[in-house]
XYZ file of C-alpha atoms in Angstrom:
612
model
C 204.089 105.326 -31.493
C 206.887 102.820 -31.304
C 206.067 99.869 -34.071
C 207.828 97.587 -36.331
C 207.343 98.484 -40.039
C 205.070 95.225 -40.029
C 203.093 96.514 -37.344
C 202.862 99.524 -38.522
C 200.999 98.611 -41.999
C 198.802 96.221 -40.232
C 197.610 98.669 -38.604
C 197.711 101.547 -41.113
C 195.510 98.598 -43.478
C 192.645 98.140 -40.998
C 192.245 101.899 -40.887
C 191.356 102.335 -44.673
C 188.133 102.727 -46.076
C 186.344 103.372 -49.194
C 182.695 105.758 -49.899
C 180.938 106.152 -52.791
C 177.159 107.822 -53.300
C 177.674 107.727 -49.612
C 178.256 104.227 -48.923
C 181.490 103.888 -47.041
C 182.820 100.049 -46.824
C 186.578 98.734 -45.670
C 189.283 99.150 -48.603
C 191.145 96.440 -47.014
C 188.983 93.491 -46.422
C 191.408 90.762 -44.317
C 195.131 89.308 -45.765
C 195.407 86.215 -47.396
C 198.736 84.725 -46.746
C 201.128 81.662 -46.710
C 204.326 82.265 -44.647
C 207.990 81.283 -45.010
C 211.422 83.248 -44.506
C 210.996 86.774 -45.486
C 207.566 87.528 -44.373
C 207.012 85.591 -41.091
C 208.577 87.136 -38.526
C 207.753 90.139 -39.681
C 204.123 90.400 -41.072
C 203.374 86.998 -39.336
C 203.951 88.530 -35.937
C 201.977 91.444 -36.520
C 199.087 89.685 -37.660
C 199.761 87.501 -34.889
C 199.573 89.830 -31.979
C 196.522 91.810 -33.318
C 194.714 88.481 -33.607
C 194.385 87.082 -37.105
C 190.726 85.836 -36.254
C 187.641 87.507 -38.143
C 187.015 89.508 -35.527
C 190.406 91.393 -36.139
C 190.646 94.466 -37.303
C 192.416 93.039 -40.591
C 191.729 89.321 -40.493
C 194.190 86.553 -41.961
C 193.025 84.060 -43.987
C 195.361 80.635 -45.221
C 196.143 79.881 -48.314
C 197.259 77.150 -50.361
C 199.033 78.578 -53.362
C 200.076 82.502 -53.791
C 199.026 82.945 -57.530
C 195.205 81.505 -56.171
C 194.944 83.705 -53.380
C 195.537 87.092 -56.272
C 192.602 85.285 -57.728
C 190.059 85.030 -54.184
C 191.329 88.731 -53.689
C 190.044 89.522 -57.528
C 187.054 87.514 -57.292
C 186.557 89.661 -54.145
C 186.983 93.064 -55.262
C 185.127 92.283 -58.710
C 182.003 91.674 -56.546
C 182.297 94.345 -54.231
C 182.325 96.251 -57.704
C 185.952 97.454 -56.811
C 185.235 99.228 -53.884
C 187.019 96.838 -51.192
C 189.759 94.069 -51.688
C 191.700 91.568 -49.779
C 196.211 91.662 -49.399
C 198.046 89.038 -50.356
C 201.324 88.313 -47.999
C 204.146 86.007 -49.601
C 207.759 85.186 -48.203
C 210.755 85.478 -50.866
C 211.679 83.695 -53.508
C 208.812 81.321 -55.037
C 206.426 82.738 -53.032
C 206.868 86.597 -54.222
C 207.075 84.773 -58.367
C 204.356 82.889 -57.886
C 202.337 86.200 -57.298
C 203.235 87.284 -61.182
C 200.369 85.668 -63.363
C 197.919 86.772 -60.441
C 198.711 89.860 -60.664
C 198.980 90.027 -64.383
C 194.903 89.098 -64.599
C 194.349 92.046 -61.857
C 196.022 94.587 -63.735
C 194.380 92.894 -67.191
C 190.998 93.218 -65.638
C 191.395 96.642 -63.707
C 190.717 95.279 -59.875
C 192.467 96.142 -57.510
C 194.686 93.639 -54.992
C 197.225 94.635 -52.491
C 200.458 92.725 -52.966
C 202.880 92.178 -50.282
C 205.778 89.879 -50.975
C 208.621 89.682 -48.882
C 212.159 90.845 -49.932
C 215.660 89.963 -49.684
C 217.701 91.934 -46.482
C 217.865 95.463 -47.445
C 221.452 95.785 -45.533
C 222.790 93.099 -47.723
C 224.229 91.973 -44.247
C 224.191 88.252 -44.618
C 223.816 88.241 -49.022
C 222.902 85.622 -50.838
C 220.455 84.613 -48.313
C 218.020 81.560 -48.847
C 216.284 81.875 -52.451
C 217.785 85.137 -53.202
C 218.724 85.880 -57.216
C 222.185 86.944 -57.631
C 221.924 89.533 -60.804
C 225.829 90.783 -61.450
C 224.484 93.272 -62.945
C 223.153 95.204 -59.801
C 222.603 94.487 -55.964
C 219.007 95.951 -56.668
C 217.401 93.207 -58.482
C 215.682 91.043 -57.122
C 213.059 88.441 -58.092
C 210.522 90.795 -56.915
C 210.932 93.073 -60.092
C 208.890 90.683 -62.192
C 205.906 92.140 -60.496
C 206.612 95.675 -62.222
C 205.327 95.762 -65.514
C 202.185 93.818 -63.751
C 201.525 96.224 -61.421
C 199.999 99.668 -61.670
C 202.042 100.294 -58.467
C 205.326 99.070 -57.198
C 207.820 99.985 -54.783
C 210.299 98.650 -52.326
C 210.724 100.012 -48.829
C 214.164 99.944 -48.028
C 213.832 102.059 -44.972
C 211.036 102.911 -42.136
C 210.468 106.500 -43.361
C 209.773 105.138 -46.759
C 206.268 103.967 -45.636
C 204.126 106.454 -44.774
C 204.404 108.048 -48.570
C 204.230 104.353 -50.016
C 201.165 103.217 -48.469
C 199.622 106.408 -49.292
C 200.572 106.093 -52.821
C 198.849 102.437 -52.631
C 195.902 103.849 -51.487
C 195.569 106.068 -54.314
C 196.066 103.719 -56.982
C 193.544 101.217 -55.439
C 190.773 103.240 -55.096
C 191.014 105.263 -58.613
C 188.955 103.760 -61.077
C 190.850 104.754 -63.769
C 194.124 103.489 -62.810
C 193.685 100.813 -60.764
C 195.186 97.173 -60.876
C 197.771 95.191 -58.707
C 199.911 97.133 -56.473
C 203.178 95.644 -54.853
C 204.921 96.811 -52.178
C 208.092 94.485 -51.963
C 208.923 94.280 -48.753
C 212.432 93.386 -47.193
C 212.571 90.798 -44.594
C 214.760 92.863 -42.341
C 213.096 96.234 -42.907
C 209.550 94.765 -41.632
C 210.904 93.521 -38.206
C 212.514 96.832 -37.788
C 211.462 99.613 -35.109
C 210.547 102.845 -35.979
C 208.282 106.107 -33.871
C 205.186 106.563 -36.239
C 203.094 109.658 -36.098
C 199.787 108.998 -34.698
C 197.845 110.571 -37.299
C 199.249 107.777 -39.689
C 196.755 105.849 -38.167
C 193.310 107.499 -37.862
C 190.447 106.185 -39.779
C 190.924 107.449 -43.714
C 188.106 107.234 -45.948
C 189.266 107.518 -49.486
C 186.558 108.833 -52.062
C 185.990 106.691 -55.416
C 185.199 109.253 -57.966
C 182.520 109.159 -60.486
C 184.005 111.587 -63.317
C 181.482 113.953 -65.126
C 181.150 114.151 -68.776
C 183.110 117.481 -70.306
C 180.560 119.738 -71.874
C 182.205 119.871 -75.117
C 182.663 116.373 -75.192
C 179.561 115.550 -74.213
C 178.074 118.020 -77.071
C 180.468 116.171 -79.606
C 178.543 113.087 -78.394
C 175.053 113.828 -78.098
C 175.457 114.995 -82.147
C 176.934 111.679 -83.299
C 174.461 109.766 -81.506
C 171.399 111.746 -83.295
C 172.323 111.337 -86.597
C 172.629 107.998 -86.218
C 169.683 105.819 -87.439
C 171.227 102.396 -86.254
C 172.926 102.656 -83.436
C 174.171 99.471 -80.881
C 175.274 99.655 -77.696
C 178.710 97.422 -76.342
C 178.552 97.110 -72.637
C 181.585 96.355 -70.927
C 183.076 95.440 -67.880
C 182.966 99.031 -66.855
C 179.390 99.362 -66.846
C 178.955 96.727 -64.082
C 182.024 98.674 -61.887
C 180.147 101.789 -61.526
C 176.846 100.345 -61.337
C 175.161 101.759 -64.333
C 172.789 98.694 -65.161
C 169.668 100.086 -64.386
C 170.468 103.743 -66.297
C 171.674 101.164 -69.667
C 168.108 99.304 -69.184
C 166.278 102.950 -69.423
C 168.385 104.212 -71.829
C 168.152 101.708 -74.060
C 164.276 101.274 -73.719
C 163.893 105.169 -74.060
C 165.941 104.907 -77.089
C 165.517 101.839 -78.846
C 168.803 100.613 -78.737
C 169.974 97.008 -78.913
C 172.394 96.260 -76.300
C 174.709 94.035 -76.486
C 177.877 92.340 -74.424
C 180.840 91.503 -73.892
C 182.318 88.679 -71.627
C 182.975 91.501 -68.827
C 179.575 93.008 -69.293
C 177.169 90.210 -69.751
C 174.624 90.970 -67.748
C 174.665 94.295 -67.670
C 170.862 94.275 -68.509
C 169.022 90.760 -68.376
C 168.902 88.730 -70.834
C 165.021 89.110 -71.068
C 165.481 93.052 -71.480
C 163.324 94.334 -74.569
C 166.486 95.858 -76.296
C 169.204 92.688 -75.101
C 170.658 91.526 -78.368
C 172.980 89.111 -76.366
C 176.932 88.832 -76.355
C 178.660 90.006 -79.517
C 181.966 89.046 -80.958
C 183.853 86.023 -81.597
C 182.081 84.263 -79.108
C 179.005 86.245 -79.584
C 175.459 85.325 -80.349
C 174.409 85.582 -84.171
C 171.618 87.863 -83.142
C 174.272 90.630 -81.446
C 177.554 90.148 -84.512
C 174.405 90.712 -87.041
C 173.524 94.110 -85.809
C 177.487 94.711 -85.093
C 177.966 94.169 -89.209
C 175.066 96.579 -90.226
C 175.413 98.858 -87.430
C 176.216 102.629 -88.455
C 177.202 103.538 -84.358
C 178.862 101.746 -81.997
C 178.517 102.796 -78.162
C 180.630 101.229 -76.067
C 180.501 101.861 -72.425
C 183.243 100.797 -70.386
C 184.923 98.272 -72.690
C 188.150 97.959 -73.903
C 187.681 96.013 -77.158
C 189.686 93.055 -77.227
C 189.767 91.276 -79.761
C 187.259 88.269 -78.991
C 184.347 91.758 -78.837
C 185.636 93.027 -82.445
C 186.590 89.571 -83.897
C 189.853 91.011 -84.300
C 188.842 94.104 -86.429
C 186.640 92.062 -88.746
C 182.732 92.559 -87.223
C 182.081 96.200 -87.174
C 182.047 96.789 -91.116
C 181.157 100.208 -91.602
C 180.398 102.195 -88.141
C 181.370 105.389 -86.073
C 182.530 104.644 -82.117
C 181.465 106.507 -79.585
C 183.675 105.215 -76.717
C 182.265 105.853 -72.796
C 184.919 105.147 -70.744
C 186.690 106.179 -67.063
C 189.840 105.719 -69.125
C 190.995 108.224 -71.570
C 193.363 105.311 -73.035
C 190.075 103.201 -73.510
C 188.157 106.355 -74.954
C 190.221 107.019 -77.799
C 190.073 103.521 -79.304
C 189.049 103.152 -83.172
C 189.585 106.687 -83.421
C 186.290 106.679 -81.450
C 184.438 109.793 -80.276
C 185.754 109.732 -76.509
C 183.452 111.028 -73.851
C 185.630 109.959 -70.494
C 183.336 109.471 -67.357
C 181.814 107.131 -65.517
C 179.502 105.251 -67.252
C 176.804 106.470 -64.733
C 177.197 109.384 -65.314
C 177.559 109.804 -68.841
C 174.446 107.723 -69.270
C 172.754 110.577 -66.928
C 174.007 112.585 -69.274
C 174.259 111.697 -72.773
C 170.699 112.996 -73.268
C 169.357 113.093 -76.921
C 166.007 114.218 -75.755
C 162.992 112.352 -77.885
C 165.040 111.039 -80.585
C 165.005 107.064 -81.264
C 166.493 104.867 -83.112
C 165.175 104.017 -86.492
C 162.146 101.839 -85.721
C 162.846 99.423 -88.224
C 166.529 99.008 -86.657
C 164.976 98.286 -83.511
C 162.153 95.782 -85.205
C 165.378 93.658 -86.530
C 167.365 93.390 -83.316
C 164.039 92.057 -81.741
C 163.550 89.615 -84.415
C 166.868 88.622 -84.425
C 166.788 88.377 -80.750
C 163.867 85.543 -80.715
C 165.309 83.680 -83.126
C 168.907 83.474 -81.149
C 166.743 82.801 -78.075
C 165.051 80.014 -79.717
C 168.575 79.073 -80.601
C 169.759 79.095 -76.560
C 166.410 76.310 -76.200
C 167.675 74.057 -78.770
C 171.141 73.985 -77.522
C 169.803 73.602 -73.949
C 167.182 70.917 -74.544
C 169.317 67.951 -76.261
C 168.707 64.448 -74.305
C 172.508 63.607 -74.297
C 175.046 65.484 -71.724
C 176.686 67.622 -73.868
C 178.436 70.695 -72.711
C 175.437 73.443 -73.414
C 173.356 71.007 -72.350
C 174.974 71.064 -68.670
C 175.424 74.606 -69.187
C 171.287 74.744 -69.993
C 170.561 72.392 -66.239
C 173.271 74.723 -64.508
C 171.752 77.939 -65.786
C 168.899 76.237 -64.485
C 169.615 74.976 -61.230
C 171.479 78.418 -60.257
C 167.927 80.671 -59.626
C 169.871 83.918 -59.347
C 172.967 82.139 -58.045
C 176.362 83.154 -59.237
C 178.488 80.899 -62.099
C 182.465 81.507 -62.134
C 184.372 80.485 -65.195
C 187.533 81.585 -66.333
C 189.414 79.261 -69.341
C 188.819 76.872 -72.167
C 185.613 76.357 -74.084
C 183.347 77.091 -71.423
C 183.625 80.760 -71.299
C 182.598 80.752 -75.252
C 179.350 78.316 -74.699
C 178.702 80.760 -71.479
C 179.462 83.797 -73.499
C 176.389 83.066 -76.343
C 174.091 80.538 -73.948
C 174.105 81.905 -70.005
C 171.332 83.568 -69.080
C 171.656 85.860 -66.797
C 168.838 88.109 -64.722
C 171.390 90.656 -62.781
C 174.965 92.063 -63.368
C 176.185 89.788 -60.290
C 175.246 86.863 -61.702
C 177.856 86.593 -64.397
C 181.908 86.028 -63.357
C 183.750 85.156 -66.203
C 187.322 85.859 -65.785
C 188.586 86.340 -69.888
C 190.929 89.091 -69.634
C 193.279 87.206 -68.854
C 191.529 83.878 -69.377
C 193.972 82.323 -66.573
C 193.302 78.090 -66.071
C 192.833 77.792 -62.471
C 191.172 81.228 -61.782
C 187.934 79.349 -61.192
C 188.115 77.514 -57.990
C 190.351 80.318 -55.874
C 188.162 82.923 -57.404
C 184.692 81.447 -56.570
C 186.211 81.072 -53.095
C 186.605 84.979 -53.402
C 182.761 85.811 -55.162
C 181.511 83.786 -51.731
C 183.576 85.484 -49.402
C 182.268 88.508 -51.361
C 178.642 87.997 -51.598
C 178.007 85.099 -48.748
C 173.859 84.942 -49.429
C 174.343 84.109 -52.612
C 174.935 80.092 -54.119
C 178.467 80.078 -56.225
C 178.151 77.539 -58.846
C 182.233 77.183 -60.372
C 182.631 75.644 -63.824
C 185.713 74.213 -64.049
C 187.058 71.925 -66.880
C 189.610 68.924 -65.950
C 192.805 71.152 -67.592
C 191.936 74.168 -65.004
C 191.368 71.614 -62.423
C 194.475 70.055 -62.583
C 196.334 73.079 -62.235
C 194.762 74.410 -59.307
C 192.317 72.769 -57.199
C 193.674 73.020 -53.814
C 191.537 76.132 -52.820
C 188.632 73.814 -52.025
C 190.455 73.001 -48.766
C 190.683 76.529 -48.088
C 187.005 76.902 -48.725
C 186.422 73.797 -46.208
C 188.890 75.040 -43.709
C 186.697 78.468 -43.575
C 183.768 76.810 -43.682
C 182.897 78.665 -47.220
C 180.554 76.292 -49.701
C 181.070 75.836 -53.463
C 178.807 74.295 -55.895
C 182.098 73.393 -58.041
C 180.504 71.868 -61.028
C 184.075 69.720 -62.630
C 183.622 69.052 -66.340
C 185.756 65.825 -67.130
C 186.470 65.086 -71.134
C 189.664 64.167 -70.998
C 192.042 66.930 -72.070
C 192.054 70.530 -73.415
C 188.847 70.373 -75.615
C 188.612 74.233 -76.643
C 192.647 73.577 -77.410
C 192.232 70.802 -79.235
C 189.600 72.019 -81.703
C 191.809 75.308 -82.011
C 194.977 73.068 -82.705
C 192.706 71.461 -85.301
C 191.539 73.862 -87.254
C 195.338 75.811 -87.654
C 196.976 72.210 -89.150
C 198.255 71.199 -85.277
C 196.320 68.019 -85.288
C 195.449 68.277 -81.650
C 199.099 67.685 -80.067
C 199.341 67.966 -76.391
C 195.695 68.325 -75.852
C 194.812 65.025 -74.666
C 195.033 63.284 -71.444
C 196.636 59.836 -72.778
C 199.009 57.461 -72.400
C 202.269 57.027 -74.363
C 201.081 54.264 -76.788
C 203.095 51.352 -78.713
C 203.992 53.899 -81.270
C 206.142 56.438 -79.086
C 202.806 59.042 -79.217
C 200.612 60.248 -76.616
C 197.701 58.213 -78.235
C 197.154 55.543 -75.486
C 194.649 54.798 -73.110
C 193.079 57.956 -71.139
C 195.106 58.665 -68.070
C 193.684 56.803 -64.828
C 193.588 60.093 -62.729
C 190.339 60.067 -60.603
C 189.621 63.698 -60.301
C 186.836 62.982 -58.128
C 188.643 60.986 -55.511
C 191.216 63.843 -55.885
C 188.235 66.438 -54.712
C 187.061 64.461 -52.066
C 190.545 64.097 -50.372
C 190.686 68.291 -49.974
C 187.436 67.894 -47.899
C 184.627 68.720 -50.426
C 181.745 66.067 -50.894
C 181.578 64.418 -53.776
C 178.864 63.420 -56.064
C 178.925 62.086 -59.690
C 176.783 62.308 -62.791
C 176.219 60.880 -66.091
C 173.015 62.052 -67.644
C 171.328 65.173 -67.357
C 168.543 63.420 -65.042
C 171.604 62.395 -62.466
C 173.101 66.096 -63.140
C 169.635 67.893 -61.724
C 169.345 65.382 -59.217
C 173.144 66.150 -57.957
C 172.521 69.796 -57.923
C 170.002 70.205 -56.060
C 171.316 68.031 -53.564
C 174.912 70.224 -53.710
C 172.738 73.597 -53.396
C 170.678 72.106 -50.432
C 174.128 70.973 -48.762
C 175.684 73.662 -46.243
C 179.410 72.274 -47.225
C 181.093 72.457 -50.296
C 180.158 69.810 -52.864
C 181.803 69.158 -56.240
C 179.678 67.031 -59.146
C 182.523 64.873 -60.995
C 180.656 65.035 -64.682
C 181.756 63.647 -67.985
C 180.591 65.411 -70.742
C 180.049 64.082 -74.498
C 181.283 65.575 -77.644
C 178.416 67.604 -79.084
C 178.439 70.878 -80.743
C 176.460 74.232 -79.813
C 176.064 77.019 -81.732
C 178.466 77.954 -84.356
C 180.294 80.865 -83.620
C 179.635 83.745 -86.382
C 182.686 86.189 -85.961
C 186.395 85.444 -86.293
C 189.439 85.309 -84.085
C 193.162 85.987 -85.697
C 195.043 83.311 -84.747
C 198.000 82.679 -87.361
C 198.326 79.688 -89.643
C 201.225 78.364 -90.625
C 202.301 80.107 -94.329
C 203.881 76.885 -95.355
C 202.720 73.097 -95.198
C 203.184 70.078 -96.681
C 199.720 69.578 -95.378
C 196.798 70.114 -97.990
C 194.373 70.867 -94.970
C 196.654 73.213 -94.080
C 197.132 75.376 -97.153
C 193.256 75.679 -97.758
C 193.132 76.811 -93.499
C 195.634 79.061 -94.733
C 193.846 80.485 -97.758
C 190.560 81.311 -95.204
C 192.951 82.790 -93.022
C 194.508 85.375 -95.480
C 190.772 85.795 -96.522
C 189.677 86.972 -93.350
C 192.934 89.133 -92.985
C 191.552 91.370 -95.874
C 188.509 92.057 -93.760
C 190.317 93.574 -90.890
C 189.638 97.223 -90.521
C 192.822 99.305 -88.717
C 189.911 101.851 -87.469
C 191.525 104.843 -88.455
């Protein structure tokens, strides 16, 4: 079969599926794309002649910026719990670079996106072409080698016969839980238009088979004996439980067991927030109810996390305890000099089997008590009469009914993290691997595309805003509605009270003029963020008050088309945060404030535990 190399992985891409517990979906949902020299006439066309509608067998979809449409494909793939995911096409140059930090909060994460920037010519014929890096050190660099250490696959196809085994290797790396994460193939702009005789079979339907790995028996033994001799165990659900849809098995298991559960920004929601056993998020931005039980804890399970340092307030929370780590990664398993059982969280959770034993009953009295009281906590923080941020957060929550809320950066996610409540694992998309400004518009556009019945409600603050909006016209242009709920105070809040409390006295995290007195402490800027929305298409409505913020929401969730609600939001605290976070203070000051900032510092640096 006679095909350019372009034509050929179109086609090879529409053939690909994925089964698991005998569901079988596509791997390779459509190709998001924006076009230029080193990708159009050869990717272009083939997309072209098959028909780049969404009736295609791999339909194209138009972007606006290359690092947002990384974050619709991981939005995407997050939903479809990692089974299916979109390819992103870029030309050379600023295209391919601008792919880097999107593929960085894949690979952070562990989803899955197909990457496929274009390349320099791989005959060097007509060298330096058009945006091409000139390395003297080698012919073989190009700019497309800054997507290596972000990707858990890369390679460049120099020649036609290189494909087949490439693609293949794609394929592999995509669909293994375990491993997975961005994958590039850089392609060259002359190698994709080129002609080469395929073999037929490189085209037949291919149904790749996502594994759910089994507990090893010793392991598993090893396991089941820490876990009975524990009398106060806690549970740390992770991203990974959601992945390999394990929710309901966690709910049983920890109501047959008496376990608190609680989670991390990747797992909330893992069991709803009205479970018996749900202690609530834990760590630096966790709930007091969930970093109590963390400090007195003598077990910690954690399934499918990989314990940053926001879930273990950087080695400070877990005082005393054993891990038990449950995780598809052995790298994951073996944290803390944990007791690794590597498996699916499913499984092991089929498993991991102590028969009739329970936790301590008094352990389990204590996370309930300290469970209502954090709950009463959420009511206070939601029910203020001014328009704070958890009070939006509290009419949001509200106004969603089982809708899904999509945050990524600055002091959302931690108000989210201790205040969202949330009734099923879907509900819950807070990007904070990576924590990447701008994730939130481009990957609500990619939870929607994901999981159409459902209403996406994006938070996104005026920083992440301003650095990338412009997917709302792609969510107009396919006729996709947002709720995009824009939070407007002026500046970098969360930044701002972190450059406070190190001795930085807030510089550079306010939206001001340049005053009289050479500083950036002028009037606020005059940018009109919501005239800004409403010239990329989306309707506009404003609010002020949380009466005017429920009235606006239920007007944007009965709306068909996307609808953003401009809101300013006063200063007003919610609850304290009750774990630490290591961020360094300067060890010299001429600043009092800042020596006693650094005193507390080296005070908490005593507390941290190297887990050995």
């Amino acid at each position: 079969m006679r095909l350019t190399v372009a034509q050929a992985l179109v086609r090879f891409l529409a053939q690909q599926w994925t089964e698991r517990d005998g569901a079988e979906q596509r791997l390779i949902a459509g190709c998001l794309g924006i076009f230029g020299h080193g990708n159009v006439a050869g990717i272009g066309q083939a997309l072209a002649e098959q028909g780049a509608g969404t009736h295609a067998a791999l339909p194209y979809y138009l972007a606006r910026n290359e690092q947002a449409m990384v974050h619709t494909a991981v939005g995407y793939a997050r939903t479809r719990d990692r089974l299916t995911t979109f390819a992103c096409t870029t030309s050379i140059g600023p295209g391919a670079t601008n792919l880097v930090t999107g593929a960085a909060l894949a690979t952070i994460n562990r989803i899955p996106v197909l990457l496929l920037p274009g390349d320099v010519f791989a005959t060097r014929a007509a060298s330096p072409v058009l945006q091409e890096l000139e390395d003297p050190r080698s012919y073989d660099v190009t700019v497309n080698d800054t997507l290596r250490p972000v990707s858990r696959f890369f390679d460049r196809i120099n020649r036609p016969e290189q494909l087949p085994s490439a693609l293949l290797a794609a394929m592999r790396v995509l669909t293994d839980p375990a491993e997975t994460g961005a994958v590039t193939l850089a392609l060259p702009q002359d190698v994709q238009a080129e002609a080469h005789d395929w073999p037929e079979e490189l085209f037949r339907r291919r149904v790749w088979h996502v594994a759910r790995p089994v507990p090893e028996p010793a392991a598993l033994a090893r396991a089941q004996d820490l876990l009975r001799r524990s009398r106060r165990p806690l549970i740390v659900a992770g991203g990974g439980v959601k992945h390999s849809q394990a929710s309901h098995r966690l709910a049983d298991f920890a109501a047959r067991h008496r376990i608190p559960v609680t989670e991390t920004q990747a797992g909330k929601g893992a069991v709803p927030y009205d479970h018996p056993y749900a202690a609530g998020a834990i760590g630096h931005t966790g709930s007091a109810a969930a970093n109590t039980l963390a400090r007195e804890a003598d077990l910690v399970i954690g399934i499918g996390t990989r314990y940053s340092d926001f879930t273990t307030a950087s080695r400070t929370l877990f005082a005393g305890a054993a891990f038990l780590n449950i995780n598809i990664t052995a790298f994951d398993a073996a944290k803390h000099s944990g007791q690794m059982l590597v498996a699916d969280a499913r499984q092991a959770l089929d498993a991991l089997e102590p028969g009739d034993w329970t936790a301590d009953p008094t352990w389990s009295a204590r996370a309930t008590e300290l469970t209502r009281d954090w709950q009463a906590e959420i009511e206070r923080a939601y029910g203020g009469t001014e328009l704070t941020q958890p009070v939006m957060l509290g009419i949001v929550n509200q106004a969603s009914e089982g809708g899904v809320v999509v945050n990524a950066a600055g002091s959302m996610p931690g108000d989210l993290h201790k205040l969202w409540r949330a009734t099923d694992p879907g509900q819950y998309h807070v990007e904070y691997g990576y924590s990447c400004m701008g994730y939130e518009i481009a990957g609500g556009l990619g939870v929607k595309l994901a999981a159409p019945e459902r209403e996406v409600f994006v938070l996104v603050g005026d920083g992440s805003y301003l650095m990338m909006a412009q997917e709302i016209a792609t969510a107009v242009q396919e006729g996709v509605k947002l709720v995009v709920v824009l939070v407007d105070n002026h500046g970098f809040a969360s930044i701002g009270n972190l450059s406070e409390s190190v001795g930085a006295q807030r510089l550079g995290t306010s939206y001001r003029m340049r005053g009289p007195s050479g500083e950036l402490d002028g009037a606020f800027l005059p940018v009109d963020l919501a005239a800004n929305a409403a010239s990329l298409g989306a309707d506009v409505l404003t609010a002020d008050d949380p009466g005017t913020l429920r009235t606006a929401l239920a007007k944007a969730v009965a709306s068909a088309r996307t609808t953003v609600v401009h809101v300013e939001t006063v200063p007003g605290p919610g609850p304290e945060t009750t774990a630490w976070w290591d961020v360094p203070v300067a060890e010299v000051s001429d600043l009092p404030e800042v020596r006693a900032v650094r005193r507390r510092y080296e005070d908490h640096k005593r507390d941290q535990r190297p887990y050995l």
